Amino acid sequence: MRLSELVSRYDERLRTEDFADVDASANGLQVGPDEKHVEHVAFAVDAVAETAERAAEADADVLVTHHGLSWGGIERVTDRQYGRIAPLIENDVALYVSHLPLDGHPELGNAAGVADVLGLANTEGIGHVGAETIGLRGDAGALARSAVHERLETELDHGGTGVRALEFGPETVSDVAVVTGAGADFLDEAVAAGVDTVVTGEPKGKTYHEAKEAGINVFCGTHYGTETFGVRSLMDLTERWGPDVTYLDVPTGL
């Protein structure tokens, strides 16, 4: 497969262009030539020195990540930035990135993966960024709060640090909002929508009192742990297209 075809397929499936004005990440192809042949694609949550080096060691032609290298532009390629880009260029590994487009995608996204873990039904978008949404809200039926915690503990790649729970809502969960990563900022939107439970990645200092005062449950499964689903879904899709694939798991516990 040609690199241009792979990039075009990703961009179309993820609606990359629709997020251009609302995402600080430069989504799409961030590092690489205009064209090359692709036989092997590696996938990871973060574009960092370790994943770039491991992608090269795996003889991958492309590294696909959720968190990329360019957030509003690159002024200097020195120090840490050089250390992350150099292994890609030196080993002819292209880098494709999908941040917000991969968070809220109703089928391939991070929120969709967490929603599947909890068995949410009748999902719809939540977590508005401009005209787009980066999370999902769904019906949990009558799921015990303890069961929510247990499923997240078991299924999320939290690096052994566990899932933090703020249990200020009902013991029987019925309406859940999932906004992965740093999604705690969308707690007020979730409260206004009438949900009783929020699942996100990392809390902020204000999250405790906001959840307590609103009377809702909040589960924090780590930023990394809630955002492995999207790249894994892209990996499965890519494998069906023909290239060999490799997943690079580098859990942070954060």
mmCIF file of C-alpha atoms in Angstrom:
data_model
loop_
_atom_site.group_PDB
_atom_site.id
_atom_site.type_symbol
_atom_site.label_atom_id
_atom_site.label_comp_id
_atom_site.label_asym_id
_atom_site.label_seq_id
_atom_site.Cartn_x
_atom_site.Cartn_y
_atom_site.Cartn_z
ATOM 1 C CA MET A 1 0.000 0.000 0.000
ATOM 2 C CA ARG A 2 1.202 3.512 -0.759
ATOM 3 C CA LEU A 3 1.584 5.942 2.124
ATOM 4 C CA SER A 4 -0.677 8.481 0.433
ATOM 5 C CA GLU A 5 -3.455 5.887 0.175
ATOM 6 C CA LEU A 6 -3.097 4.902 3.834
ATOM 7 C CA VAL A 7 -3.193 8.539 4.962
ATOM 8 C CA SER A 8 -6.195 9.258 2.753
ATOM 9 C CA ARG A 9 -8.088 6.276 4.174
ATOM 10 C CA TYR A 10 -7.365 7.350 7.751
ATOM 11 C CA ASP A 11 -8.282 10.980 7.093
ATOM 12 C CA GLU A 12 -11.565 10.058 5.447
ATOM 13 C CA ARG A 13 -12.599 7.483 8.047
ATOM 14 C CA LEU A 14 -11.715 9.764 10.984
ATOM 15 C CA ARG A 15 -12.991 13.012 9.405
ATOM 16 C CA THR A 16 -9.631 14.629 10.137
ATOM 17 C CA GLU A 17 -10.376 17.867 8.281
ATOM 18 C CA ASP A 18 -13.498 18.532 10.365
ATOM 19 C CA PHE A 19 -11.309 18.928 13.466
ATOM 20 C CA ALA A 20 -8.728 21.244 11.913
ATOM 21 C CA ASP A 21 -10.066 24.378 13.615
ATOM 22 C CA VAL A 22 -10.767 22.875 17.049
ATOM 23 C CA ASP A 23 -7.758 20.655 17.773
ATOM 24 C CA ALA A 24 -4.325 21.943 18.780
ATOM 25 C CA SER A 25 -2.825 18.751 17.379
ATOM 26 C CA ALA A 26 -1.668 18.795 13.758
ATOM 27 C CA ASN A 27 -3.621 15.672 12.861
ATOM 28 C CA GLY A 28 -2.678 13.588 9.851
ATOM 29 C CA LEU A 29 0.796 12.881 8.520
ATOM 30 C CA GLN A 30 3.250 14.725 10.799
ATOM 31 C CA VAL A 31 6.556 13.191 9.733
ATOM 32 C CA GLY A 32 7.421 11.521 6.470
ATOM 33 C CA PRO A 33 7.843 11.868 2.719
ATOM 34 C CA ASP A 34 4.999 12.599 0.356
ATOM 35 C CA GLU A 35 5.122 9.016 -0.814
ATOM 36 C CA LYS A 36 6.588 5.649 0.174
ATOM 37 C CA HIS A 37 5.562 2.006 0.169
ATOM 38 C CA VAL A 38 3.983 0.721 3.388
ATOM 39 C CA GLU A 39 4.197 -2.913 4.406
ATOM 40 C CA HIS A 40 4.302 -2.646 8.207
ATOM 41 C CA VAL A 41 2.499 -0.197 10.520
ATOM 42 C CA ALA A 42 3.195 0.223 14.242
ATOM 43 C CA PHE A 43 0.665 1.704 16.673
ATOM 44 C CA ALA A 44 1.116 3.445 20.032
ATOM 45 C CA VAL A 45 -0.688 5.962 22.216
ATOM 46 C CA ASP A 46 2.218 8.444 22.375
ATOM 47 C CA ALA A 47 4.772 9.641 19.832
ATOM 48 C CA VAL A 48 7.847 9.688 22.093
ATOM 49 C CA ALA A 49 11.446 8.557 21.820
ATOM 50 C CA GLU A 50 10.660 5.052 23.102
ATOM 51 C CA THR A 51 7.848 4.355 20.651
ATOM 52 C CA ALA A 52 9.800 5.869 17.727
ATOM 53 C CA GLU A 53 12.794 3.660 18.518
ATOM 54 C CA ARG A 54 10.654 0.559 19.006
ATOM 55 C CA ALA A 55 8.826 1.212 15.736
ATOM 56 C CA ALA A 56 12.205 1.373 13.996
ATOM 57 C CA GLU A 57 13.344 -1.838 15.722
ATOM 58 C CA ALA A 58 10.166 -3.533 14.490
ATOM 59 C CA ASP A 59 11.068 -2.402 10.943
ATOM 60 C CA ALA A 60 7.805 -0.470 10.655
ATOM 61 C CA ASP A 61 7.267 1.926 7.774
ATOM 62 C CA VAL A 62 4.746 4.064 9.676
ATOM 63 C CA LEU A 63 4.046 4.793 13.340
ATOM 64 C CA VAL A 64 0.426 5.732 14.106
ATOM 65 C CA THR A 65 -0.242 7.479 17.437
ATOM 66 C CA HIS A 66 -2.960 9.322 19.310
ATOM 67 C CA HIS A 67 -0.658 11.962 20.815
ATOM 68 C CA GLY A 68 1.716 13.415 18.248
ATOM 69 C CA LEU A 69 4.657 15.809 18.119
ATOM 70 C CA SER A 70 3.131 19.016 16.801
ATOM 71 C CA TRP A 71 0.734 20.998 18.989
ATOM 72 C CA GLY A 72 0.243 24.325 17.259
ATOM 73 C CA GLY A 73 3.528 24.227 15.371
ATOM 74 C CA ILE A 74 7.182 23.357 15.927
ATOM 75 C CA GLU A 75 9.584 26.273 16.325
ATOM 76 C CA ARG A 76 12.797 24.363 17.069
ATOM 77 C CA VAL A 77 13.842 20.749 16.643
ATOM 78 C CA THR A 78 16.207 20.495 19.619
ATOM 79 C CA ASP A 79 16.512 18.628 22.921
ATOM 80 C CA ARG A 80 13.416 16.485 23.599
ATOM 81 C CA GLN A 81 11.791 17.290 20.247
ATOM 82 C CA TYR A 82 14.957 16.260 18.391
ATOM 83 C CA GLY A 83 15.140 13.054 20.400
ATOM 84 C CA ARG A 84 11.646 12.115 19.295
ATOM 85 C CA ILE A 85 11.922 13.093 15.638
ATOM 86 C CA ALA A 86 15.449 11.841 14.928
ATOM 87 C CA PRO A 87 14.666 8.089 15.256
ATOM 88 C CA LEU A 88 11.806 8.495 12.791
ATOM 89 C CA ILE A 89 13.837 10.295 10.143
ATOM 90 C CA GLU A 90 17.000 8.247 10.623
ATOM 91 C CA ASN A 91 15.052 5.003 10.174
ATOM 92 C CA ASP A 92 12.622 6.251 7.503
ATOM 93 C CA VAL A 93 9.556 5.790 9.726
ATOM 94 C CA ALA A 94 6.627 8.068 8.917
ATOM 95 C CA LEU A 95 4.351 9.373 11.697
ATOM 96 C CA TYR A 96 0.571 9.640 11.411
ATOM 97 C CA VAL A 97 -1.385 11.237 14.279
ATOM 98 C CA SER A 98 -5.053 11.368 15.218
ATOM 99 C CA HIS A 99 -5.959 13.187 18.427
ATOM 100 C CA LEU A 100 -9.517 14.514 18.879
ATOM 101 C CA PRO A 101 -10.812 12.777 15.732
ATOM 102 C CA LEU A 102 -9.898 9.472 17.372
ATOM 103 C CA ASP A 103 -11.292 10.359 20.794
ATOM 104 C CA GLY A 104 -14.944 10.611 19.905
ATOM 105 C CA HIS A 105 -15.283 8.491 16.770
ATOM 106 C CA PRO A 106 -18.493 6.506 17.360
ATOM 107 C CA GLU A 107 -16.969 3.219 16.202
ATOM 108 C CA LEU A 108 -13.183 3.455 16.329
ATOM 109 C CA GLY A 109 -12.708 5.993 19.106
ATOM 110 C CA ASN A 110 -11.350 5.864 22.625
ATOM 111 C CA ALA A 111 -14.738 6.701 24.142
ATOM 112 C CA ALA A 112 -16.361 3.987 22.020
ATOM 113 C CA GLY A 113 -13.892 1.457 23.406
ATOM 114 C CA VAL A 114 -14.690 2.374 27.010
ATOM 115 C CA ALA A 115 -18.408 2.360 26.213
ATOM 116 C CA ASP A 116 -18.040 -1.192 24.886
ATOM 117 C CA VAL A 117 -16.290 -2.254 28.102
ATOM 118 C CA LEU A 118 -19.314 -1.011 30.064
ATOM 119 C CA GLY A 119 -21.859 -2.334 27.570
ATOM 120 C CA LEU A 120 -23.439 1.070 27.001
ATOM 121 C CA ALA A 121 -26.397 1.194 24.622
ATOM 122 C CA ASN A 122 -28.007 3.975 22.590
ATOM 123 C CA THR A 123 -24.821 6.040 22.597
ATOM 124 C CA GLU A 124 -24.663 9.645 21.409
ATOM 125 C CA GLY A 125 -22.007 12.329 21.356
ATOM 126 C CA ILE A 126 -21.059 14.406 24.400
ATOM 127 C CA GLY A 127 -18.082 16.596 25.234
ATOM 128 C CA HIS A 128 -18.452 19.424 22.762
ATOM 129 C CA VAL A 129 -15.408 21.073 21.199
ATOM 130 C CA GLY A 130 -16.800 23.546 18.739
ATOM 131 C CA ALA A 131 -19.280 21.702 16.569
ATOM 132 C CA GLU A 132 -17.666 18.329 17.282
ATOM 133 C CA THR A 133 -17.947 15.926 20.220
ATOM 134 C CA ILE A 134 -15.066 13.937 21.667
ATOM 135 C CA GLY A 135 -16.971 11.631 24.025
ATOM 136 C CA LEU A 136 -20.004 9.378 24.178
ATOM 137 C CA ARG A 137 -22.984 9.134 26.486
ATOM 138 C CA GLY A 138 -24.933 5.903 26.806
ATOM 139 C CA ASP A 139 -27.452 3.793 28.698
ATOM 140 C CA ALA A 140 -25.904 1.374 31.204
ATOM 141 C CA GLY A 141 -29.244 -0.210 32.044
ATOM 142 C CA ALA A 142 -29.109 -0.822 35.776
ATOM 143 C CA LEU A 143 -25.432 -1.540 36.324
ATOM 144 C CA ALA A 144 -24.052 -1.681 39.847
ATOM 145 C CA ARG A 145 -21.509 1.035 40.554
ATOM 146 C CA SER A 146 -19.154 -1.628 41.872
ATOM 147 C CA ALA A 147 -19.459 -3.489 38.546
ATOM 148 C CA VAL A 148 -18.460 -0.349 36.663
ATOM 149 C CA HIS A 149 -15.365 -0.057 38.830
ATOM 150 C CA GLU A 150 -14.508 -3.729 38.436
ATOM 151 C CA ARG A 151 -14.847 -3.699 34.643
ATOM 152 C CA LEU A 152 -12.676 -0.620 34.306
ATOM 153 C CA GLU A 153 -10.063 -2.060 36.673
ATOM 154 C CA THR A 154 -9.932 -5.239 34.611
ATOM 155 C CA GLU A 155 -10.046 -3.835 31.086
ATOM 156 C CA LEU A 156 -8.099 -0.561 31.212
ATOM 157 C CA ASP A 157 -4.330 -0.512 30.717
ATOM 158 C CA HIS A 158 -3.720 1.640 33.805
ATOM 159 C CA GLY A 159 -0.231 0.320 34.451
ATOM 160 C CA GLY A 160 -1.146 -1.163 37.823
ATOM 161 C CA THR A 161 -2.084 2.140 39.432
ATOM 162 C CA GLY A 162 -5.772 1.260 39.437
ATOM 163 C CA VAL A 163 -8.937 3.186 38.676
ATOM 164 C CA ARG A 164 -9.758 6.040 41.058
ATOM 165 C CA ALA A 165 -13.411 6.327 42.055
ATOM 166 C CA LEU A 166 -15.332 9.319 43.385
ATOM 167 C CA GLU A 167 -18.546 7.657 44.538
ATOM 168 C CA PHE A 168 -20.908 10.565 45.036
ATOM 169 C CA GLY A 169 -23.678 9.317 42.755
ATOM 170 C CA PRO A 170 -26.147 6.445 42.842
ATOM 171 C CA GLU A 171 -25.069 2.883 43.594
ATOM 172 C CA THR A 172 -27.019 1.746 40.529
ATOM 173 C CA VAL A 173 -25.666 3.396 37.396
ATOM 174 C CA SER A 174 -27.910 4.049 34.408
ATOM 175 C CA ASP A 175 -26.616 7.034 32.418
ATOM 176 C CA VAL A 176 -22.870 7.231 31.733
ATOM 177 C CA ALA A 177 -20.739 9.829 29.967
ATOM 178 C CA VAL A 178 -17.295 8.834 28.709
ATOM 179 C CA VAL A 179 -14.765 11.541 27.847
ATOM 180 C CA THR A 180 -11.300 9.977 27.869
ATOM 181 C CA GLY A 181 -7.906 11.445 28.690
ATOM 182 C CA ALA A 182 -8.168 14.900 30.246
ATOM 183 C CA GLY A 183 -11.959 14.834 30.018
ATOM 184 C CA ALA A 184 -12.635 16.102 33.549
ATOM 185 C CA ASP A 185 -13.200 19.547 32.068
ATOM 186 C CA PHE A 186 -16.464 18.277 30.599
ATOM 187 C CA LEU A 187 -17.981 17.314 33.951
ATOM 188 C CA ASP A 188 -20.334 20.317 33.986
ATOM 189 C CA GLU A 189 -21.630 19.426 30.527
ATOM 190 C CA ALA A 190 -22.269 15.871 31.683
ATOM 191 C CA VAL A 191 -24.110 17.106 34.777
ATOM 192 C CA ALA A 192 -26.247 19.423 32.663
ATOM 193 C CA ALA A 193 -27.091 16.488 30.406
ATOM 194 C CA GLY A 194 -28.396 14.534 33.402
ATOM 195 C CA VAL A 195 -25.873 11.698 33.554
ATOM 196 C CA ASP A 196 -25.193 9.998 36.892
ATOM 197 C CA THR A 197 -21.669 8.731 36.155
ATOM 198 C CA VAL A 198 -18.637 10.067 34.274
ATOM 199 C CA VAL A 199 -15.679 8.004 33.118
ATOM 200 C CA THR A 200 -12.519 9.889 32.213
ATOM 201 C CA GLY A 201 -8.766 9.494 32.335
ATOM 202 C CA GLU A 202 -7.268 11.912 34.821
ATOM 203 C CA PRO A 203 -8.919 14.154 37.434
ATOM 204 C CA LYS A 204 -8.140 17.764 38.214
ATOM 205 C CA GLY A 205 -7.947 19.279 41.670
ATOM 206 C CA LYS A 206 -11.452 20.670 41.318
ATOM 207 C CA THR A 207 -12.978 17.364 40.204
ATOM 208 C CA TYR A 208 -13.578 16.041 43.724
ATOM 209 C CA HIS A 209 -15.773 18.905 44.886
ATOM 210 C CA GLU A 210 -17.493 19.322 41.518
ATOM 211 C CA ALA A 211 -18.528 15.654 41.591
ATOM 212 C CA LYS A 212 -19.555 15.795 45.247
ATOM 213 C CA GLU A 213 -21.665 18.924 44.810
ATOM 214 C CA ALA A 214 -23.312 17.522 41.683
ATOM 215 C CA GLY A 215 -23.986 14.129 43.276
ATOM 216 C CA ILE A 216 -22.444 12.029 40.505
ATOM 217 C CA ASN A 217 -19.905 9.230 40.263
ATOM 218 C CA VAL A 218 -16.572 9.833 38.551
ATOM 219 C CA PHE A 219 -14.139 7.086 37.559
ATOM 220 C CA CYS A 220 -10.600 8.015 36.485
ATOM 221 C CA GLY A 221 -8.821 5.224 34.647
ATOM 222 C CA THR A 222 -5.629 7.185 33.823
ATOM 223 C CA HIS A 223 -5.049 9.207 30.671
ATOM 224 C CA TYR A 224 -3.127 6.390 29.005
ATOM 225 C CA GLY A 225 -5.497 3.669 30.169
ATOM 226 C CA THR A 226 -8.566 5.278 28.634
ATOM 227 C CA GLU A 227 -6.862 6.080 25.334
ATOM 228 C CA THR A 228 -5.480 2.790 24.060
ATOM 229 C CA PHE A 229 -8.732 1.809 22.363
ATOM 230 C CA GLY A 230 -8.548 4.141 19.378
ATOM 231 C CA VAL A 231 -5.129 3.132 18.110
ATOM 232 C CA ARG A 232 -5.960 -0.527 18.691
ATOM 233 C CA SER A 233 -9.117 -0.126 16.594
ATOM 234 C CA LEU A 234 -7.103 1.544 13.836
ATOM 235 C CA MET A 235 -4.620 -1.318 14.041
ATOM 236 C CA ASP A 236 -7.359 -3.912 13.501
ATOM 237 C CA LEU A 237 -8.744 -1.894 10.586
ATOM 238 C CA THR A 238 -5.302 -1.490 9.014
ATOM 239 C CA GLU A 239 -4.573 -5.192 9.284
ATOM 240 C CA ARG A 240 -7.723 -5.879 7.243
ATOM 241 C CA TRP A 241 -6.337 -3.569 4.559
ATOM 242 C CA GLY A 242 -3.236 -5.735 4.135
ATOM 243 C CA PRO A 243 -0.168 -4.325 5.970
ATOM 244 C CA ASP A 244 1.474 -6.134 8.862
ATOM 245 C CA VAL A 245 0.801 -4.448 12.211
ATOM 246 C CA THR A 246 2.483 -4.134 15.611
ATOM 247 C CA TYR A 247 1.163 -2.614 18.835
ATOM 248 C CA LEU A 248 3.676 -0.877 21.098
ATOM 249 C CA ASP A 249 2.359 -0.819 24.651
ATOM 250 C CA VAL A 250 4.072 1.755 26.878
ATOM 251 C CA PRO A 251 1.723 2.291 29.858
ATOM 252 C CA THR A 252 2.487 5.290 32.031
ATOM 253 C CA GLY A 253 0.179 4.651 34.983
ATOM 254 C CA LEU A 254 -0.913 8.303 34.606
#
